[in-house]
Short mmCIF file of C-alpha atoms and ligand atoms in Angstrom, two decimals:
data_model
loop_
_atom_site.label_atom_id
_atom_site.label_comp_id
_atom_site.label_asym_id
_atom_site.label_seq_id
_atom_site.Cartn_x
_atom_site.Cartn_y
_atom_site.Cartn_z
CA UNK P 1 -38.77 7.71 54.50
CA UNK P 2 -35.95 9.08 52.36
CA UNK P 3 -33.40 6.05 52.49
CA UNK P 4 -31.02 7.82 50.32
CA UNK P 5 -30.53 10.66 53.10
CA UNK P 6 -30.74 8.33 56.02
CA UNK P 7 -27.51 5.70 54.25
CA UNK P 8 -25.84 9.31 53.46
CA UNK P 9 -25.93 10.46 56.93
CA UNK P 10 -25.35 6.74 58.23
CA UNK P 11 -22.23 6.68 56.21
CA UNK P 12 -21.10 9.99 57.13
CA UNK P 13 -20.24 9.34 61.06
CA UNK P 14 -18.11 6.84 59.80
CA UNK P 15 -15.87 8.56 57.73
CA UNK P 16 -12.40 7.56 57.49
CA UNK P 17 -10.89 9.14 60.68
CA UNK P 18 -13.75 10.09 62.92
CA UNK P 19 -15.51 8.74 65.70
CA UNK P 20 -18.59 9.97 67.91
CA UNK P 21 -18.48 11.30 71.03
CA UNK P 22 -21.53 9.72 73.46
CA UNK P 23 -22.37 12.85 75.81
CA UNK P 24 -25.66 11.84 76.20
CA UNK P 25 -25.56 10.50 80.13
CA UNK P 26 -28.74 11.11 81.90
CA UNK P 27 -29.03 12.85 85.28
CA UNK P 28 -28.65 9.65 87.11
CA UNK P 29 -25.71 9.09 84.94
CA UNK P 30 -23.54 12.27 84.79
CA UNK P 31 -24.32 12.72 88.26
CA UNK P 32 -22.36 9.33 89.33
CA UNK P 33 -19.94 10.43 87.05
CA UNK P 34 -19.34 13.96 88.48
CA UNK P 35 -19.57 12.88 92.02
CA UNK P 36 -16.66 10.44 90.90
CA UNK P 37 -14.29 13.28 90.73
CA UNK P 38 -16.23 16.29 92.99
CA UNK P 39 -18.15 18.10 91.28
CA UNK P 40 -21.85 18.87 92.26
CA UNK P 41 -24.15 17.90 88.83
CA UNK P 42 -26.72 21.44 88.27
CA UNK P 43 -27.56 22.49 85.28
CA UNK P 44 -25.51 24.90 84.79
CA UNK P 45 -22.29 22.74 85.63
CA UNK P 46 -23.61 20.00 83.04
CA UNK P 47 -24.37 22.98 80.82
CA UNK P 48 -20.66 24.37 81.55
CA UNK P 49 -19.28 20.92 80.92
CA UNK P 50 -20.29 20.07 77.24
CA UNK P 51 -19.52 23.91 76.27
CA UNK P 52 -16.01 22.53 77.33
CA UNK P 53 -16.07 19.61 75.06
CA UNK P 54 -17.97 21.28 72.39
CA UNK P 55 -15.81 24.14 72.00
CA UNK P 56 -12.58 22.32 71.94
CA UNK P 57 -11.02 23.60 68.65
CA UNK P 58 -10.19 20.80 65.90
CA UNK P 59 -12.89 18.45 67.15
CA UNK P 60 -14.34 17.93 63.98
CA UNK P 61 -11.40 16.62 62.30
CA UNK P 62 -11.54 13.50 64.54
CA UNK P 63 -15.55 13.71 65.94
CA UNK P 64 -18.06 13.64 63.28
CA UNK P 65 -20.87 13.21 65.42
CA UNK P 66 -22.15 14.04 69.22
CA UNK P 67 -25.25 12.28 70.95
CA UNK P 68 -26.45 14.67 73.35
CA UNK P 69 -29.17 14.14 76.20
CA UNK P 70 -32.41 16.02 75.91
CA UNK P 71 -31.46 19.22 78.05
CA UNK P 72 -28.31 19.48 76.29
CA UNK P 73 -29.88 19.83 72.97
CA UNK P 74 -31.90 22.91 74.50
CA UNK P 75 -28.99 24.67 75.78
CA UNK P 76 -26.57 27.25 74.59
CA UNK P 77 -23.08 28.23 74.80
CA UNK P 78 -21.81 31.06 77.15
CA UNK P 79 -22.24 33.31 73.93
CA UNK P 80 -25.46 32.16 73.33
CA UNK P 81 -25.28 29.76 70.81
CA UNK P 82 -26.97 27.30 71.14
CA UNK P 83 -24.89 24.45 71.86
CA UNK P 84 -26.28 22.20 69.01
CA UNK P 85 -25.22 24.79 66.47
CA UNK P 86 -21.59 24.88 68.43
CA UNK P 87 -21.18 21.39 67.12
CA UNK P 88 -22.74 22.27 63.80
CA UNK P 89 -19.42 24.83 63.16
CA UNK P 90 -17.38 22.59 63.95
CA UNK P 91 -18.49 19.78 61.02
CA UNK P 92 -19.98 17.73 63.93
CA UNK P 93 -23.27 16.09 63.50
CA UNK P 94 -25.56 16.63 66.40
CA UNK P 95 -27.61 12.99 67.76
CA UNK P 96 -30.07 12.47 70.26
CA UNK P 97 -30.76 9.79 73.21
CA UNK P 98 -34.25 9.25 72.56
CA UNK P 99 -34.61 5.91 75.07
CA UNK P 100 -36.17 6.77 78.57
CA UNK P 101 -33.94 4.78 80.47
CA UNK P 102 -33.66 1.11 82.32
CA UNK P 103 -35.98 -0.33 84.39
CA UNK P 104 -35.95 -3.89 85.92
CA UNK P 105 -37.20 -6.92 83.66
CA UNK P 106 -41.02 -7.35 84.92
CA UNK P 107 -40.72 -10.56 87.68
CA UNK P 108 -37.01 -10.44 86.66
CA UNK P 109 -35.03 -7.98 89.28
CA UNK P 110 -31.82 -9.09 87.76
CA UNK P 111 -32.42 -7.74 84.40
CA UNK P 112 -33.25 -4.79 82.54
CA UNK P 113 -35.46 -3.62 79.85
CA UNK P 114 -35.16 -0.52 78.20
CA UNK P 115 -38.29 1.99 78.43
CA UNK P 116 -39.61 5.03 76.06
CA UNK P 117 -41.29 3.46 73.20
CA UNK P 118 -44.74 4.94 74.16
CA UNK P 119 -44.90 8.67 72.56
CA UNK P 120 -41.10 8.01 70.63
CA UNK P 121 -42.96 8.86 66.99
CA UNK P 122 -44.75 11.96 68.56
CA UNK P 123 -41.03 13.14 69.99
CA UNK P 124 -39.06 12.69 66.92
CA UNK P 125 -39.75 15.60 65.14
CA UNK P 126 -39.26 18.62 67.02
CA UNK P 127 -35.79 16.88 67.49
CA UNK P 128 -35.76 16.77 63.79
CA UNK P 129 -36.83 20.28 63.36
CA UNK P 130 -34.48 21.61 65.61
CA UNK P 131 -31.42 19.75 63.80
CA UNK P 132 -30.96 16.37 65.30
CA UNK P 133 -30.05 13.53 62.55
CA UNK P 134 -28.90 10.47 64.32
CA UNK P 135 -30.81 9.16 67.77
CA UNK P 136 -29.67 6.55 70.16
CA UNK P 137 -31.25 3.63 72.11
CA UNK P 138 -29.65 1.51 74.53
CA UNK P 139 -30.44 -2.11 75.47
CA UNK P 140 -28.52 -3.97 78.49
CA UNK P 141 -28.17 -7.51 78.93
CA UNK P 142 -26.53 -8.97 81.80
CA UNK P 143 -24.51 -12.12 82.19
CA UNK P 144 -25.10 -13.96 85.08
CA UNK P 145 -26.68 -16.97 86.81
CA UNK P 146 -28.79 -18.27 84.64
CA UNK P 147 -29.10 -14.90 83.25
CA UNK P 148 -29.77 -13.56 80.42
CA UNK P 149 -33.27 -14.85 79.76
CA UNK P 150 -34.90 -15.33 76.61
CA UNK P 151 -37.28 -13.20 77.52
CA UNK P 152 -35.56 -10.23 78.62
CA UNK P 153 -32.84 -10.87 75.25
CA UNK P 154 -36.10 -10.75 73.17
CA UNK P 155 -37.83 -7.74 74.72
CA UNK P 156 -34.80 -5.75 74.51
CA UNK P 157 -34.36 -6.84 70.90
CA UNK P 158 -38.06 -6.27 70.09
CA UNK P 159 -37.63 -2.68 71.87
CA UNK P 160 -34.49 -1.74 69.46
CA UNK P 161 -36.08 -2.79 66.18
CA UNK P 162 -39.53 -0.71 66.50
CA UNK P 163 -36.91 1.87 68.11
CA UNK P 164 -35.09 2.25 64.91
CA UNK P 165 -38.26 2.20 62.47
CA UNK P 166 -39.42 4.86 64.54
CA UNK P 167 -36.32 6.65 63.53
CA UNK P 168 -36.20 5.84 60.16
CA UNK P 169 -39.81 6.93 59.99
CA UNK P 170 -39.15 10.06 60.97
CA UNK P 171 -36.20 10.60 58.87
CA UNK P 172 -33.64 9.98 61.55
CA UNK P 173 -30.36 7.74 61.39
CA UNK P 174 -30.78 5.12 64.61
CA UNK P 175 -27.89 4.21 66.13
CA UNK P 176 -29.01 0.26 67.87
CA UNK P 177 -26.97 0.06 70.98
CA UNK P 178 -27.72 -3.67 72.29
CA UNK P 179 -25.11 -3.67 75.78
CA UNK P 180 -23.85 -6.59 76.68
CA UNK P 181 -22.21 -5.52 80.60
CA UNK P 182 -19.01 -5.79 80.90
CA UNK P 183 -19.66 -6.42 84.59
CA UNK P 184 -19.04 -10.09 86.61
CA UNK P 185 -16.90 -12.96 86.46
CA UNK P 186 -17.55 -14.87 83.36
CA UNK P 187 -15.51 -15.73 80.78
CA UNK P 188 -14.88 -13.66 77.05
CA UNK P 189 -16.24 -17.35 75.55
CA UNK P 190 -19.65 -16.42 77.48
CA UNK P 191 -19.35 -13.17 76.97
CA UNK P 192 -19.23 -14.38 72.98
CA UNK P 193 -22.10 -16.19 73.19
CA UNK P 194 -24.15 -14.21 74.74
CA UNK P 195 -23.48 -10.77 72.40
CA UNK P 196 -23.60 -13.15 69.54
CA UNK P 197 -27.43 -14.28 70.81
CA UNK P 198 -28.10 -10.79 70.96
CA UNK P 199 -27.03 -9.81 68.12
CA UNK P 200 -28.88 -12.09 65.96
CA UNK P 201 -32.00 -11.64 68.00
CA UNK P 202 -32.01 -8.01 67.19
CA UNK P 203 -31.17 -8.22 63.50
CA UNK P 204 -34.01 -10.54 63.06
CA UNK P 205 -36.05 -8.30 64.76
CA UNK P 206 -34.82 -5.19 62.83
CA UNK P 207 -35.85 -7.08 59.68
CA UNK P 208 -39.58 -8.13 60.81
CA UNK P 209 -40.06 -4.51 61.17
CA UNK P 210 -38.39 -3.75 57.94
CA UNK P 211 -35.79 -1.73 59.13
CA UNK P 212 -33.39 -0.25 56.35
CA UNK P 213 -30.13 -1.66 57.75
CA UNK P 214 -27.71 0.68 55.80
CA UNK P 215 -29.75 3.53 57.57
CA UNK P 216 -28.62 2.06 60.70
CA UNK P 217 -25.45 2.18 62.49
CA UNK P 218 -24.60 -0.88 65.20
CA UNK P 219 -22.85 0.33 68.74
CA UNK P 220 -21.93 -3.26 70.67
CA UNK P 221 -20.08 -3.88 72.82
CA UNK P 222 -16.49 -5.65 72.16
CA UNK P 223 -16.38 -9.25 73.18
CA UNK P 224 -13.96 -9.38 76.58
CA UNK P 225 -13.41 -10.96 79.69
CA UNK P 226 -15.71 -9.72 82.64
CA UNK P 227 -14.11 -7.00 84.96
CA UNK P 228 -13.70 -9.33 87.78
CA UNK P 229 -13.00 -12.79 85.70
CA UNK P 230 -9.50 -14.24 87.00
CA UNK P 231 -8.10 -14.57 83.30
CA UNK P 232 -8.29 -11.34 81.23
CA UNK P 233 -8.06 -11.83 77.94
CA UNK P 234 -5.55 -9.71 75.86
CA UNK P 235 -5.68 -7.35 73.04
CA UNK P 236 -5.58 -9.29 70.30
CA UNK P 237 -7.50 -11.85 71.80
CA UNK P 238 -10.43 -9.51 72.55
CA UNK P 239 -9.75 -7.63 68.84
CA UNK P 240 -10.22 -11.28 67.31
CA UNK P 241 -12.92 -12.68 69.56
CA UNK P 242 -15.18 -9.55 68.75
CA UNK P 243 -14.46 -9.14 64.89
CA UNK P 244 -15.17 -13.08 64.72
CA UNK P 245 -18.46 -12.95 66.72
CA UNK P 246 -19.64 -9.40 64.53
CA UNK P 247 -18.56 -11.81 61.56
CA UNK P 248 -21.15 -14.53 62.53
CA UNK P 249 -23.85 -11.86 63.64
CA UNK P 250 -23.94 -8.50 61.58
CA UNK P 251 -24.92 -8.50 57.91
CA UNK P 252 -22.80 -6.92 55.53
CA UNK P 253 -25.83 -3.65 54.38
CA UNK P 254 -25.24 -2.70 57.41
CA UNK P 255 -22.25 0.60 56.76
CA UNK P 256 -20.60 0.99 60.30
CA UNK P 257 -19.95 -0.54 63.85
CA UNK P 258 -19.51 1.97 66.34
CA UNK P 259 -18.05 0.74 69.62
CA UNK P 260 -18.96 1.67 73.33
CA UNK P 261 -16.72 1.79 75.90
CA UNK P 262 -18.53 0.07 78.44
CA UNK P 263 -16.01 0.14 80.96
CA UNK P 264 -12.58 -0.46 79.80
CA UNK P 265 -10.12 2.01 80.21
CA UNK P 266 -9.53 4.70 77.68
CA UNK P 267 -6.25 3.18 76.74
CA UNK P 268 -8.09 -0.52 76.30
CA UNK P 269 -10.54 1.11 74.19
CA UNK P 270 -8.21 2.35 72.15
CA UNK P 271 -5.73 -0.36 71.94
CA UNK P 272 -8.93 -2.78 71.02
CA UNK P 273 -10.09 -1.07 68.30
CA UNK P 274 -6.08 -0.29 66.90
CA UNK P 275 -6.31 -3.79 67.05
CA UNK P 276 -9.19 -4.59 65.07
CA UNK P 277 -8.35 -2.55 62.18
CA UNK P 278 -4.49 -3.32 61.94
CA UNK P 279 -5.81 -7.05 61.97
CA UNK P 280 -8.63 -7.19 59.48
CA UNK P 281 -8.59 -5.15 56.41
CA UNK P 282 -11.34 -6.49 54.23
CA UNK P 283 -14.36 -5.83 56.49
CA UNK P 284 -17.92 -5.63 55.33
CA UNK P 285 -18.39 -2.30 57.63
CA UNK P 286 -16.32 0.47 59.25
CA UNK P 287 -14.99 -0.45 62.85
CA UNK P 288 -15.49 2.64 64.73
CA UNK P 289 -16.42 4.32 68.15
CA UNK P 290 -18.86 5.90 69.93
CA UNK P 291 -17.30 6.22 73.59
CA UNK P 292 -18.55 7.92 76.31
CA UNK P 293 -15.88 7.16 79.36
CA UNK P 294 -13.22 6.84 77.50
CA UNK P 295 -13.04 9.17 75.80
CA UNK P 296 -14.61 11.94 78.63
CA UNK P 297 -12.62 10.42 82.20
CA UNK P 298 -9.62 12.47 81.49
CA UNK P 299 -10.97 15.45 80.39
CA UNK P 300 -13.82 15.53 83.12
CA UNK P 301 -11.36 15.12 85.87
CA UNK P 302 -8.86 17.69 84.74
CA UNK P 303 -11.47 20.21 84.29
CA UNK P 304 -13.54 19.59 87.75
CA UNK P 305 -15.73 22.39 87.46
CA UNK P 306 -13.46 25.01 87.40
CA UNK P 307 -13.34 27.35 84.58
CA UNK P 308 -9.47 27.73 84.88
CA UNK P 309 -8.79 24.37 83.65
CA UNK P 310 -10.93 24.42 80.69
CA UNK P 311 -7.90 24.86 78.31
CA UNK P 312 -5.71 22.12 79.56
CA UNK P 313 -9.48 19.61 79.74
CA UNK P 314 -9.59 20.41 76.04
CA UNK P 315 -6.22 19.91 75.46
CA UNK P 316 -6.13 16.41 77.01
CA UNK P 317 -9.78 15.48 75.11
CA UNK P 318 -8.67 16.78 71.50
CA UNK P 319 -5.76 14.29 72.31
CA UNK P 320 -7.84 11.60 73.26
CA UNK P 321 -10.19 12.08 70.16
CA UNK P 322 -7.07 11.76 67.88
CA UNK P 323 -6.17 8.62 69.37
CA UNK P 324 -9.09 6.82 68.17
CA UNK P 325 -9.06 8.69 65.35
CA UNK P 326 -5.48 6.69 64.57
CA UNK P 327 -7.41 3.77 66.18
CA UNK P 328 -9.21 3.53 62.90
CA UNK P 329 -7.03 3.10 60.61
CA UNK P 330 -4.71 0.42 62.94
CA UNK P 331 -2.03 3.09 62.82
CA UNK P 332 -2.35 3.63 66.61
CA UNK P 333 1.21 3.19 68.39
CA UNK P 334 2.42 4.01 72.25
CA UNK P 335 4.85 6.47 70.99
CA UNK P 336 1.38 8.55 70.01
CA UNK P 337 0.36 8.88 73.92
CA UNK P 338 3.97 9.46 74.92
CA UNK P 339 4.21 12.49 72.65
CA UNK P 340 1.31 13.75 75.00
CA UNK P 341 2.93 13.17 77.77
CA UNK P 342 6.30 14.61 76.78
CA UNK P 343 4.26 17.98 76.09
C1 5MM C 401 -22.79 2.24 77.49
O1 5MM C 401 -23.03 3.60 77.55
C2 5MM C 401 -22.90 4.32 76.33
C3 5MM C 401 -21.46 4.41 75.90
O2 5MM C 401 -20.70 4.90 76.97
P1 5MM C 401 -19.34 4.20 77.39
O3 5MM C 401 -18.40 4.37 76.21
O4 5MM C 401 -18.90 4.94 78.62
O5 5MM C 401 -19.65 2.75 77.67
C4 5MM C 401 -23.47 5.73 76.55
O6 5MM C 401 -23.79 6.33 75.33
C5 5MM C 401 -24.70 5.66 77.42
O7 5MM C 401 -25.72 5.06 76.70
C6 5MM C 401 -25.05 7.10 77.82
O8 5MM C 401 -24.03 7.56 78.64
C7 5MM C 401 -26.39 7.20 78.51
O9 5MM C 401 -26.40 6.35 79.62
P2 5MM C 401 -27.62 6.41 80.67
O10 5MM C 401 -27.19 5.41 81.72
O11 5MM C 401 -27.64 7.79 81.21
O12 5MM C 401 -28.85 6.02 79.97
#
């Protein structure tokens, strides 16, 4: 394992300025997500849909990296590049989703454990070889009644860590994405308490396997009020609730925290993490973002499969990229989106 490369790379999707772009939904996943706003998912209209994306000019100056799902790392452009080296040209480093996938918790249908660990070293390289650097797994915990267990926190923790030294192994930066859902009634105080059990679960188990944790990069969740909780918490509240709870939970080697989505809207997700970063300026790591939805719900409506729209979809998603990118630095502002809107 060449640490030095793996911190260098780690440190380089969190540059000052730039984000990632999660583009890595699985069939099950896109497919909701196209069906959402009409359009049929084939290959060649998932294939059509990241060209969009990938080709927006300027991405690089606010993206610098892209997780892509397996068949999008095998596919090319219209031009026949392949769509891997499309990011490539633009500065953008390319990542892969190497999980498998959610199934339900053994004897626990409420809960979900996170498969693909059996074959994960043997897959690695050719996604080295053909230019992959970062990977991606994803844990979800659910609050609920008497959920989550122990046991399903703990799998899903034990998962991540021999996840990442996989990675690491293989000479690949992992990003460890432990979910907490945003989904259900509770309360951003449980919410806290249960991304903060998670959290520490996973580092421990990160560190029994000897992971290098500034090779790693950390995508949680923020801490927030469920979707359907009564009270809502507000922006700062959520921007001081999460940086508090990361505080208690995520040691200092490791070099950046890169947000999901997870739900919120794309102007909560940036507003949250504006927040974070006007509030707190001597952090141990970068506060970044790795959003999938909100940064892709514009875009993928205004494009809807049809090639005509392709220009203005870009348009809107270069915009929405540049927002977070201002989300970094806490020099986000309202005046930013209305500029959009004006032109
Ligand atoms: C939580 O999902 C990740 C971030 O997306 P949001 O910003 O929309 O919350 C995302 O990277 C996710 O892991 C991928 O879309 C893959 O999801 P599936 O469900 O296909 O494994």
């Amino acid at each position: 394992m060449n640490t030095e490369v793996l911190q260098r790379t780690a440190r380089e999707l969190v540059t000052a300025g730039r984000g990632i772009l999660a583009a890595d939904e699985s069939h099950g996943t896109i497919g909701k997500r196209f069906k959402a706003v009409g359009i049929e998912s084939t290959e060649e209209s998932r294939r059509a849909y990241r060209e969009m994306l990938f080709t927006t000019e300027g991405i690089g100056e606010y993206l610098s990296g892209v997780i892509l799902f397996d068949e999008t790392i095998r596919q090319s452009a219209s031009d026949g590049t392949l769509l891997l080296k499309v990011l490539e040209n633009q500065g953008v480093i390319p990542g892969i989703k190497v999980d498998k996938s959610t199934v339900s918790m053994p004897l626990r249908p409420n809960e979900k454990y996170t498969q693909g660990l059996d074959g994960l070293g043997d897959r690695l390289p050719e996604y080295r070889e053909m230019g992959a650097r970062f990977t991606k797994w994803r844990a979800v915990i659910t609050i609920g009644e008497g959920i989550p267990s122990q046991a399903c926190v703990e799998a899903n923790a034990r998962a991540l860590a021999l996840y990442a030294a996989f990675c690491q192994d293989a000479g690949l930066v992992p990003i460890v994405e432990p979910e907490v859902l945003i989904d259900g009634d509770h309360t951003i105080d449980q919410c806290d308490r249960v991304t903060e059990w998670m959290l520490r679960t996973t580092f421990t188990a990160l560190r029994e396997h000897d992971v290098d944790l500034a090779g790693i990069l950390l995508k949680p969740n923020m801490v927030i009020s469920g979707k359907e909780a009564s009270e809502q918490a507000g922006v700062e509240e959520v921007a001081r609730y999460t940086v508090e709870c990361l505080l208690r939970s995520v040691p200092a080697a490791v070099p950046g925290i890169v947000f999901l989505s997870g739900g919120q809207t794309d102007l909560q997700a940036t507003q949250h993490l504006n927040a974070m970063n006007s509030m707190y300026d001597d952090l141990p790591w970068e506060l970044s973002f790795s959003y999938a939805r909100a940064l892709q719900q514009k875009p993928m409506e205004v494009w809807g499969g049809d090639a005509q729209n392709v220009e203005e979809a870009q348009r809107i998603f270069l915009h929405r990229a540049k927002m977070n990118s201002a989300a970094r630095s806490g020099s986000y502002n309202q005046e930013m989106e209305d500029e959009e809107k004006a032109a």
